[in-house]
PDB file of C-alpha atoms in Angstrom:
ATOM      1  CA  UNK O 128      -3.855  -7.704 -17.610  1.00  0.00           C
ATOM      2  CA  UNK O 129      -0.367  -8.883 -18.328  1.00  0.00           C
ATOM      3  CA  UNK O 130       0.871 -12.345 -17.906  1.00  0.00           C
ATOM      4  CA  UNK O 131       2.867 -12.914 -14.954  1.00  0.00           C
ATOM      5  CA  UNK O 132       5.138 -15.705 -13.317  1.00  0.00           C
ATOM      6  CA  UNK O 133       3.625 -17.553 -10.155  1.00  0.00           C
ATOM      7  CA  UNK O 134       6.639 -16.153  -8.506  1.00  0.00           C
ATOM      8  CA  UNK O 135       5.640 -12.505  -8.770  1.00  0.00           C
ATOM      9  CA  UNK O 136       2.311 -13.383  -6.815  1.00  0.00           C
ATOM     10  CA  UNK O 137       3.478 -13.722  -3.654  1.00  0.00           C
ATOM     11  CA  UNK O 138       4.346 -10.029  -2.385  1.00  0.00           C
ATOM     12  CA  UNK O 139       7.000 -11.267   0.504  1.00  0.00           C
ATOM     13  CA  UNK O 140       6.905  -8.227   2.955  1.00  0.00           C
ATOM     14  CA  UNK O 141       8.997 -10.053   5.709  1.00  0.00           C
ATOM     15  CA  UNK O 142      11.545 -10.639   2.910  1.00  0.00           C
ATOM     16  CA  UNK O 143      12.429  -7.410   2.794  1.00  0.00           C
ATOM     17  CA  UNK O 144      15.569  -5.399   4.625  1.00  0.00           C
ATOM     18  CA  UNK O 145      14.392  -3.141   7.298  1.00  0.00           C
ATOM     19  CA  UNK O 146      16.004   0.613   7.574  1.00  0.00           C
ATOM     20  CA  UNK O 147      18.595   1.406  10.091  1.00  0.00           C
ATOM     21  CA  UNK O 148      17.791   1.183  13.960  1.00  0.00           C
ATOM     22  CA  UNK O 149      18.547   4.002  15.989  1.00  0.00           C
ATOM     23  CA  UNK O 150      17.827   4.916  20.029  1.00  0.00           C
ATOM     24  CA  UNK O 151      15.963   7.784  20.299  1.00  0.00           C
ATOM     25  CA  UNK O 152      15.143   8.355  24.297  1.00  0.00           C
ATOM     26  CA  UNK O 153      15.989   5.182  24.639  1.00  0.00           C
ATOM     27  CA  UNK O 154      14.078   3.651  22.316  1.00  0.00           C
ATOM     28  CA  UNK O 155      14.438   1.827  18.782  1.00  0.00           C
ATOM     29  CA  UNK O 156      13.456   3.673  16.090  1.00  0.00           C
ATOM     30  CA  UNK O 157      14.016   3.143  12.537  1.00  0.00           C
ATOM     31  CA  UNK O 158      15.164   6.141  10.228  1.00  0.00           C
ATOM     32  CA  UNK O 159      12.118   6.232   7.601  1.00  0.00           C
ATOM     33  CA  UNK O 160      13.349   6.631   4.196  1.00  0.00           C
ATOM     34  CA  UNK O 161      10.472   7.937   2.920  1.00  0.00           C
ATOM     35  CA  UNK O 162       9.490  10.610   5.722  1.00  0.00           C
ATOM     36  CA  UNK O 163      13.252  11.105   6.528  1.00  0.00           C
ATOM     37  CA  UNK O 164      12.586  11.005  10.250  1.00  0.00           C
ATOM     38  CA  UNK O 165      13.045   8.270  13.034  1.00  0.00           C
ATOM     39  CA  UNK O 166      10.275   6.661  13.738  1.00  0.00           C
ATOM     40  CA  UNK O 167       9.697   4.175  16.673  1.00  0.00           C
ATOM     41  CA  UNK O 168       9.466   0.981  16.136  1.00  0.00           C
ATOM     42  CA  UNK O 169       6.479  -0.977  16.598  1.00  0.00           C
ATOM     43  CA  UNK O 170       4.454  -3.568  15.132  1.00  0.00           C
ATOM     44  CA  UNK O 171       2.835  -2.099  12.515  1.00  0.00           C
ATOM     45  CA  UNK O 172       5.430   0.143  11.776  1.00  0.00           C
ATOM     46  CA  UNK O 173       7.499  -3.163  10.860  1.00  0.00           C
ATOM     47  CA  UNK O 174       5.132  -3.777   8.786  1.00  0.00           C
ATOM     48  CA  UNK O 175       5.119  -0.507   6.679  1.00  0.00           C
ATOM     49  CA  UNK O 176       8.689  -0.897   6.385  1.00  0.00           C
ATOM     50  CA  UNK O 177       8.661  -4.012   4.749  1.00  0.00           C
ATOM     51  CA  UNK O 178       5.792  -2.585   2.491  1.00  0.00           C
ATOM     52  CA  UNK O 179       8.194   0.659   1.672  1.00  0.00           C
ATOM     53  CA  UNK O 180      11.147  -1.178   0.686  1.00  0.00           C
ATOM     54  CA  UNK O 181       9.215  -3.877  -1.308  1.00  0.00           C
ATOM     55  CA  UNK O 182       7.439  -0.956  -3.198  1.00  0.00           C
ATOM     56  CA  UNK O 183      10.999   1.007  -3.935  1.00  0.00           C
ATOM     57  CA  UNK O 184      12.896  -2.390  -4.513  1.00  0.00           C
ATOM     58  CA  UNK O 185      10.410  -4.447  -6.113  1.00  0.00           C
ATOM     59  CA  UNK O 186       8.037  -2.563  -7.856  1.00  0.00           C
ATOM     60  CA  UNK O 187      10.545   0.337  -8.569  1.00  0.00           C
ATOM     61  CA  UNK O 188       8.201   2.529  -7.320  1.00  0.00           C
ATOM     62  CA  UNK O 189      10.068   6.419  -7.331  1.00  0.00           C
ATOM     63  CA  UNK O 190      10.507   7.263  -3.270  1.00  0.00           C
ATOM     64  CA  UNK O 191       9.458  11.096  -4.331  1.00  0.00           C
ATOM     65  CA  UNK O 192       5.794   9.368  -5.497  1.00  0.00           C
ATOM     66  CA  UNK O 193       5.219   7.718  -2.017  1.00  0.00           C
ATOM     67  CA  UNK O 194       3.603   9.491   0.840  1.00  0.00           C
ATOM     68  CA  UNK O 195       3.784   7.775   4.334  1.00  0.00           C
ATOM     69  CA  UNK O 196       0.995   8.599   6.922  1.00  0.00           C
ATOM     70  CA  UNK O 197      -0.297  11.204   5.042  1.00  0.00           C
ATOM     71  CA  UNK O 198      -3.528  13.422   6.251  1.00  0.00           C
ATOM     72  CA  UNK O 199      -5.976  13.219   3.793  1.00  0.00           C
ATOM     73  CA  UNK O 200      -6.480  17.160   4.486  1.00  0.00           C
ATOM     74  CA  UNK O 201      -3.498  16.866   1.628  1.00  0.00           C
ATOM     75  CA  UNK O 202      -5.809  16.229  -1.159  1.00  0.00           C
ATOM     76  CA  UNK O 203      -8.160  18.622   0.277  1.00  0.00           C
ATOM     77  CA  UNK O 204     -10.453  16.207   1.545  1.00  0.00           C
ATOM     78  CA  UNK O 205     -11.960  17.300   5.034  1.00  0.00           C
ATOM     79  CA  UNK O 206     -10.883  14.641   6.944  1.00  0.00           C
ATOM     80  CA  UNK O 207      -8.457  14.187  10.030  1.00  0.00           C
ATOM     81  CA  UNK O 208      -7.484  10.523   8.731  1.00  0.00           C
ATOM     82  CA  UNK O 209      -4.330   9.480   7.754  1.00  0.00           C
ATOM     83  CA  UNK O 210      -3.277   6.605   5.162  1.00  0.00           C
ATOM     84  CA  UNK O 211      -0.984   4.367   5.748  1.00  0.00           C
ATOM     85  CA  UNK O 212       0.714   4.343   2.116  1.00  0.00           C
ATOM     86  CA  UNK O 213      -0.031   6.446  -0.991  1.00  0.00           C
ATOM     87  CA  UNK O 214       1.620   6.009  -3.898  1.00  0.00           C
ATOM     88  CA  UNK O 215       0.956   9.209  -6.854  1.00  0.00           C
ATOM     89  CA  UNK O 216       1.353   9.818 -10.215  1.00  0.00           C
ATOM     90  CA  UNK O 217       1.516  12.453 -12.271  1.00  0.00           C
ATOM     91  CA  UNK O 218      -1.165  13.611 -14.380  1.00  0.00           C
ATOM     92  CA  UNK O 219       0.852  17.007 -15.626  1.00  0.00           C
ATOM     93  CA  UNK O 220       3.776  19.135 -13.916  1.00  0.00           C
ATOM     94  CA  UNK O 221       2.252  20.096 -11.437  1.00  0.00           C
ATOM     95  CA  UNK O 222      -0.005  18.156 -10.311  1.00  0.00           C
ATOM     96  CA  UNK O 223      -0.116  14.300  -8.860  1.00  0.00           C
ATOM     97  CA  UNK O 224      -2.967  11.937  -8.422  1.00  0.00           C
ATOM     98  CA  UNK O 225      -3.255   8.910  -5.620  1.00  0.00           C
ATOM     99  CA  UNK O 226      -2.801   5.905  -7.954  1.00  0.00           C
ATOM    100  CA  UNK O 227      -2.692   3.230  -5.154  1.00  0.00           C
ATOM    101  CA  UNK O 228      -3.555   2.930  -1.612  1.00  0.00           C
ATOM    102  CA  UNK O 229      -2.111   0.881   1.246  1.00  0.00           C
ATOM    103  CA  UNK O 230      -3.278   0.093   4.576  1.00  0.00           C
ATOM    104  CA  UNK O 231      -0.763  -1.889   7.323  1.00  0.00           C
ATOM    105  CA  UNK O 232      -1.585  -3.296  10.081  1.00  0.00           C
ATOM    106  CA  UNK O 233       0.492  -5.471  12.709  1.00  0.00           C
ATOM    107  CA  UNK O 234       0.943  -8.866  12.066  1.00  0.00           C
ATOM    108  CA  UNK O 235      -1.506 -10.073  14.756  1.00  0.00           C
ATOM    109  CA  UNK O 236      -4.596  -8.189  13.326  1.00  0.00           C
ATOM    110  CA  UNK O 237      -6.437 -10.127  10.764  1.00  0.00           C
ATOM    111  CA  UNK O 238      -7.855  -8.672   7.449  1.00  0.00           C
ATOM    112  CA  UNK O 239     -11.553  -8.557   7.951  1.00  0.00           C
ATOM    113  CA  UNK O 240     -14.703  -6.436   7.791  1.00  0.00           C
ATOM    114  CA  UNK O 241     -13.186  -3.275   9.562  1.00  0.00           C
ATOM    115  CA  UNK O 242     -10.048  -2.947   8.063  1.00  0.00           C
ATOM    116  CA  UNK O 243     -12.078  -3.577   4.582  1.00  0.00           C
ATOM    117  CA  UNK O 244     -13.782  -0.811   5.549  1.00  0.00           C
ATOM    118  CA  UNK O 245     -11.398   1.244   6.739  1.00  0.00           C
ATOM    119  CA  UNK O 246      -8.978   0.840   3.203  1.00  0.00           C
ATOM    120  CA  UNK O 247     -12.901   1.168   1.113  1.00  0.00           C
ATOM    121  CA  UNK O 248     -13.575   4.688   2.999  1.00  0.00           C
ATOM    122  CA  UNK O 249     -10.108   5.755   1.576  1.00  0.00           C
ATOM    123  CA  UNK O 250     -10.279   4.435  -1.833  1.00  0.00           C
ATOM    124  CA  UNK O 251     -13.556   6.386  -2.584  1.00  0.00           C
ATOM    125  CA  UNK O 252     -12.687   9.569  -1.323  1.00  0.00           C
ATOM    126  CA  UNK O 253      -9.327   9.382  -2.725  1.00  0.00           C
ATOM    127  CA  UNK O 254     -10.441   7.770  -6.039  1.00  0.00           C
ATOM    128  CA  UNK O 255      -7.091   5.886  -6.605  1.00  0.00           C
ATOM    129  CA  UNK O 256      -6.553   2.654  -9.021  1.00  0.00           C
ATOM    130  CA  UNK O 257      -5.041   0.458  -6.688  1.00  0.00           C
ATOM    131  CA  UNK O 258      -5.485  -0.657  -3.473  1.00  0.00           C
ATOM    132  CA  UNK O 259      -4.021  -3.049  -0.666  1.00  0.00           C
ATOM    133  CA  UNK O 260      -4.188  -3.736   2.803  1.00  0.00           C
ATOM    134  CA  UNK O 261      -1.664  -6.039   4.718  1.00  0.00           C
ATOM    135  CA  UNK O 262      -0.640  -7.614   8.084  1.00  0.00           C
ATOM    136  CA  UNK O 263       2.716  -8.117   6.648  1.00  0.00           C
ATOM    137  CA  UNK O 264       1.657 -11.621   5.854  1.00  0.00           C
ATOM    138  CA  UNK O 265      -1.444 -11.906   4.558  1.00  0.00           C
ATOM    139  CA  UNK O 266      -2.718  -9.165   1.833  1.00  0.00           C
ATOM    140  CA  UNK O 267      -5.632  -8.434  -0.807  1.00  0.00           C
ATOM    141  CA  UNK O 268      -5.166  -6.278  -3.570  1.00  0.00           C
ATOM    142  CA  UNK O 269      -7.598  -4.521  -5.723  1.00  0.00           C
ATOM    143  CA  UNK O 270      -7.566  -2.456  -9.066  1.00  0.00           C
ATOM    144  CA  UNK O 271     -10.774  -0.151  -9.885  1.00  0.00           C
ATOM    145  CA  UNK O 272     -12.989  -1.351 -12.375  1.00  0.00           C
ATOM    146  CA  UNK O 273     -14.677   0.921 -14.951  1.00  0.00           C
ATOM    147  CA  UNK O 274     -16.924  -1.628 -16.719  1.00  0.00           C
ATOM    148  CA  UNK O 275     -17.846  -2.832 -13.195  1.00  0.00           C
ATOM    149  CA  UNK O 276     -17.775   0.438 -11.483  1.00  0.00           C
ATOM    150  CA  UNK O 277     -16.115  -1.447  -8.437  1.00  0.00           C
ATOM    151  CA  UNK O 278     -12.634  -2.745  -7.078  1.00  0.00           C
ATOM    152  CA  UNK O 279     -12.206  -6.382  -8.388  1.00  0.00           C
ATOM    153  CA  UNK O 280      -9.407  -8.782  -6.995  1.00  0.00           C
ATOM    154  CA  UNK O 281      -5.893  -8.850  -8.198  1.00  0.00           C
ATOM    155  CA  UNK O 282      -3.353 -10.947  -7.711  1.00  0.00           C
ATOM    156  CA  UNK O 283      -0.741  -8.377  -6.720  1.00  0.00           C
ATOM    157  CA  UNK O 284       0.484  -5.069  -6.730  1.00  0.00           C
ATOM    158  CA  UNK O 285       2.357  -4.698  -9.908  1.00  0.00           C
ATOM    159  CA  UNK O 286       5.231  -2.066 -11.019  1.00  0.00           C
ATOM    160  CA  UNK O 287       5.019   1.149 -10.669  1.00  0.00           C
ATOM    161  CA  UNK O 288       5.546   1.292 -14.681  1.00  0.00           C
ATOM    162  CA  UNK O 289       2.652  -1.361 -15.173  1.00  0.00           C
ATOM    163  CA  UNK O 290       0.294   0.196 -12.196  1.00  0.00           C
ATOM    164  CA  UNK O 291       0.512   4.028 -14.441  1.00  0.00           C
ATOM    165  CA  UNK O 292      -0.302   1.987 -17.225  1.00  0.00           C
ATOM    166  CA  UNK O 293      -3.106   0.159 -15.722  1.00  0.00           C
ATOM    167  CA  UNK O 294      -1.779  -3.235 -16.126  1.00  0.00           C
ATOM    168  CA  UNK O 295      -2.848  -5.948 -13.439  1.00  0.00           C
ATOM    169  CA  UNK O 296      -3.618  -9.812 -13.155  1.00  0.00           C
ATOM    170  CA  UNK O 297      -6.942 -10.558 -11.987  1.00  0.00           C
ATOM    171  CA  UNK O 298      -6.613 -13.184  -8.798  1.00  0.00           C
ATOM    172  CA  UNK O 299      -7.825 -16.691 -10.769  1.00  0.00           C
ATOM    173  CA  UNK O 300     -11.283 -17.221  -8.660  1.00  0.00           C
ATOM    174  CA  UNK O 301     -10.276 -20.989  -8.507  1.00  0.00           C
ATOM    175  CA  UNK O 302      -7.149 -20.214  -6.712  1.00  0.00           C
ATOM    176  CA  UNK O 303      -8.542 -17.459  -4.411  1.00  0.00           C
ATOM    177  CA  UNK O 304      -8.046 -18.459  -0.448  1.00  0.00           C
ATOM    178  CA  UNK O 305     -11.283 -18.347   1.339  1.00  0.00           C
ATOM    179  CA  UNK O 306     -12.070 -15.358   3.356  1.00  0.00           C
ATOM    180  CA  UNK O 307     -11.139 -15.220   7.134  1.00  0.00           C
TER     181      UNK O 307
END
Protein backbone atom coordinates (compact mmCIF):
# COMPACT_ATOMS: atom_id res chain seq x y z
CA UNK A 1 0.00 0.00 0.00
CA UNK A 2 0.75 3.65 -0.41
CA UNK A 3 0.12 6.28 2.11
CA UNK A 4 -2.79 8.33 1.50
CA UNK A 5 -4.55 11.59 2.87
CA UNK A 6 -7.89 11.04 4.92
CA UNK A 7 -9.32 13.14 2.21
CA UNK A 8 -8.82 10.64 -0.59
CA UNK A 9 -10.96 8.03 1.49
CA UNK A 10 -14.09 9.23 1.01
CA UNK A 11 -15.05 8.39 -2.78
CA UNK A 12 -17.92 11.32 -3.07
CA UNK A 13 -20.14 9.90 -5.96
CA UNK A 14 -22.94 12.58 -5.47
CA UNK A 15 -20.10 15.13 -5.83
CA UNK A 16 -19.71 14.50 -9.09
CA UNK A 17 -21.27 16.44 -12.42
CA UNK A 18 -23.81 14.40 -14.15
CA UNK A 19 -23.74 14.20 -18.24
CA UNK A 20 -26.09 16.18 -20.29
CA UNK A 21 -29.99 15.55 -20.07
CA UNK A 22 -31.78 15.00 -23.09
CA UNK A 23 -35.76 13.95 -23.93
CA UNK A 24 -35.88 11.01 -25.71
CA UNK A 25 -39.85 10.03 -26.20
CA UNK A 26 -40.40 12.18 -23.75
CA UNK A 27 -38.27 11.13 -21.35
CA UNK A 28 -34.87 12.26 -19.58
CA UNK A 29 -32.09 10.56 -20.58
CA UNK A 30 -28.57 11.30 -20.05
CA UNK A 31 -26.00 11.02 -23.04
CA UNK A 32 -23.49 8.24 -21.57
CA UNK A 33 -20.02 9.17 -22.18
CA UNK A 34 -18.75 6.01 -21.99
CA UNK A 35 -21.38 3.96 -24.19
CA UNK A 36 -22.01 7.12 -26.34
CA UNK A 37 -25.75 6.57 -26.28
CA UNK A 38 -28.71 8.18 -24.26
CA UNK A 39 -29.64 6.40 -21.67
CA UNK A 40 -32.77 6.97 -19.43
CA UNK A 41 -32.48 8.16 -16.43
CA UNK A 42 -33.20 6.34 -13.41
CA UNK A 43 -32.01 5.65 -10.08
CA UNK A 44 -29.35 3.55 -10.47
CA UNK A 45 -28.35 4.90 -13.55
CA UNK A 46 -27.61 8.21 -11.42
CA UNK A 47 -25.68 6.35 -9.66
CA UNK A 48 -23.33 4.91 -12.40
CA UNK A 49 -22.94 8.29 -13.59
CA UNK A 50 -21.54 9.63 -10.65
CA UNK A 51 -19.29 6.42 -10.49
CA UNK A 52 -18.14 7.16 -14.37
CA UNK A 53 -17.19 10.62 -13.94
CA UNK A 54 -15.48 10.07 -10.51
CA UNK A 55 -13.44 7.19 -12.19
CA UNK A 56 -12.43 9.53 -15.44
CA UNK A 57 -12.03 12.72 -13.18
CA UNK A 58 -10.69 11.39 -10.12
CA UNK A 59 -8.90 8.43 -10.62
CA UNK A 60 -7.87 9.41 -14.25
CA UNK A 61 -9.04 6.34 -15.30
CA UNK A 62 -8.67 6.31 -19.59
CA UNK A 63 -12.64 6.34 -20.88
CA UNK A 64 -11.33 3.71 -23.77
CA UNK A 65 -10.43 1.18 -20.52
CA UNK A 66 -14.04 1.39 -19.08
CA UNK A 67 -16.82 -0.84 -20.20
CA UNK A 68 -20.42 0.07 -19.04
CA UNK A 69 -23.04 -2.79 -18.77
CA UNK A 70 -21.02 -5.10 -20.38
CA UNK A 71 -22.18 -8.98 -21.06
CA UNK A 72 -19.83 -11.09 -19.60
CA UNK A 73 -20.24 -13.27 -22.97
CA UNK A 74 -17.31 -10.46 -23.77
CA UNK A 75 -14.66 -12.26 -21.95
CA UNK A 76 -16.00 -15.42 -23.19
CA UNK A 77 -17.53 -16.42 -20.13
CA UNK A 78 -20.98 -18.25 -20.74
CA UNK A 79 -23.05 -16.12 -18.99
CA UNK A 80 -26.07 -13.74 -19.90
CA UNK A 81 -25.01 -11.26 -16.94
CA UNK A 82 -24.00 -7.97 -17.30
CA UNK A 83 -21.59 -5.76 -14.97
CA UNK A 84 -22.26 -2.72 -14.02
CA UNK A 85 -18.58 -1.18 -14.44
CA UNK A 86 -15.36 -2.77 -15.73
CA UNK A 87 -12.43 -1.10 -15.82
CA UNK A 88 -9.27 -3.10 -18.15
CA UNK A 89 -5.86 -3.01 -18.59
CA UNK A 90 -3.61 -4.02 -20.85
CA UNK A 91 -1.52 -6.94 -20.53
CA UNK A 92 0.06 -6.61 -24.35
CA UNK A 93 -1.38 -4.92 -27.68
CA UNK A 94 -3.84 -6.71 -28.08
CA UNK A 95 -5.19 -7.89 -25.45
CA UNK A 96 -6.93 -6.29 -22.07
CA UNK A 97 -7.65 -7.82 -18.75
CA UNK A 98 -10.68 -6.75 -16.14
CA UNK A 99 -8.56 -5.02 -13.46
CA UNK A 100 -11.55 -3.75 -11.34
CA UNK A 101 -15.13 -4.40 -10.99
CA UNK A 102 -18.08 -2.20 -10.03
CA UNK A 103 -21.50 -2.90 -9.09
CA UNK A 104 -24.29 0.23 -8.65
CA UNK A 105 -27.18 0.11 -7.26
CA UNK A 106 -29.88 2.93 -6.44
CA UNK A 107 -29.48 4.82 -3.54
CA UNK A 108 -32.34 3.15 -1.62
CA UNK A 109 -30.89 -0.45 -1.83
CA UNK A 110 -28.55 -1.26 0.92
CA UNK A 111 -25.19 -3.17 0.52
CA UNK A 112 -25.82 -6.54 1.99
CA UNK A 113 -25.62 -10.30 1.48
CA UNK A 114 -27.09 -10.33 -2.16
CA UNK A 115 -25.45 -7.65 -3.70
CA UNK A 116 -22.11 -9.20 -1.96
CA UNK A 117 -22.92 -11.94 -3.77
CA UNK A 118 -23.87 -10.70 -6.75
CA UNK A 119 -20.29 -8.35 -7.15
CA UNK A 120 -18.32 -12.02 -5.56
CA UNK A 121 -19.96 -14.17 -8.57
CA UNK A 122 -18.34 -11.52 -10.92
CA UNK A 123 -15.04 -11.10 -9.38
CA UNK A 124 -14.27 -14.90 -9.63
CA UNK A 125 -15.26 -15.52 -12.97
CA UNK A 126 -13.75 -12.41 -14.15
CA UNK A 127 -10.61 -12.71 -11.95
CA UNK A 128 -10.06 -8.87 -11.68
CA UNK A 129 -7.88 -6.97 -8.81
CA UNK A 130 -10.31 -4.65 -7.70
CA UNK A 131 -13.62 -4.56 -6.78
CA UNK A 132 -16.54 -2.19 -5.51
CA UNK A 133 -20.06 -2.04 -5.12
CA UNK A 134 -22.04 1.24 -4.32
CA UNK A 135 -25.48 2.85 -3.64
CA UNK A 136 -23.96 6.09 -4.54
CA UNK A 137 -23.47 6.67 -0.87
CA UNK A 138 -22.32 4.01 0.85
CA UNK A 139 -19.44 1.66 -0.82
CA UNK A 140 -16.86 -1.28 0.02
CA UNK A 141 -13.93 -1.80 -1.88
CA UNK A 142 -11.74 -4.76 -2.21
CA UNK A 143 -8.26 -5.64 -3.79
CA UNK A 144 -7.38 -9.53 -4.39
CA UNK A 145 -5.08 -10.99 -2.13
CA UNK A 146 -2.40 -13.51 -3.21
CA UNK A 147 -0.91 -14.41 0.20
CA UNK A 148 -4.55 -14.71 1.39
CA UNK A 149 -6.01 -16.08 -1.72
CA UNK A 150 -9.12 -13.76 -1.01
CA UNK A 151 -10.45 -10.06 -1.48
CA UNK A 152 -9.40 -8.08 1.70
CA UNK A 153 -10.86 -4.51 2.50
CA UNK A 154 -9.54 -1.33 1.13
CA UNK A 155 -10.09 1.87 1.86
CA UNK A 156 -10.79 3.09 -1.67
CA UNK A 157 -10.48 2.74 -5.17
CA UNK A 158 -7.22 4.26 -6.05
CA UNK A 159 -5.81 5.69 -9.57
CA UNK A 160 -5.92 4.09 -12.39
CA UNK A 161 -1.90 4.50 -12.41
CA UNK A 162 -1.71 3.06 -8.73
CA UNK A 163 -4.65 0.26 -9.34
CA UNK A 164 -2.12 -1.22 -12.68
CA UNK A 165 0.48 -1.06 -10.26
CA UNK A 166 -1.26 -2.78 -7.53
CA UNK A 167 -1.07 -0.10 -5.03
CA UNK A 168 -3.99 0.14 -2.36
CA UNK A 169 -4.59 1.14 1.41
CA UNK A 170 -5.93 -1.52 3.43
CA UNK A 171 -9.30 -0.07 5.37
CA UNK A 172 -7.64 0.38 9.21
CA UNK A 173 -9.91 -2.50 11.02
CA UNK A 174 -10.31 0.06 13.94
CA UNK A 175 -11.92 2.53 11.73
CA UNK A 176 -14.06 0.07 9.68
CA UNK A 177 -18.07 0.95 10.03
CA UNK A 178 -19.96 -2.00 11.19
CA UNK A 179 -21.77 -4.02 8.69
CA UNK A 180 -25.49 -3.25 7.84
Amino acid sequence: GVDMSKSDIIMEFDKQTLPAIFKRQGKECYLDPIRDKLIYITPEETVRQQVLAYLINELHVPKDMILVEEHLSHYNIDSKRRVDIVINAPINETELVALAVIECKAPDIGLGEEVEKQLDDYIQLLGSDYAVMTNGYDFFCYHYSDEEENYRRIASLPTYEDMIKGKYVLLDPIEQPPRI
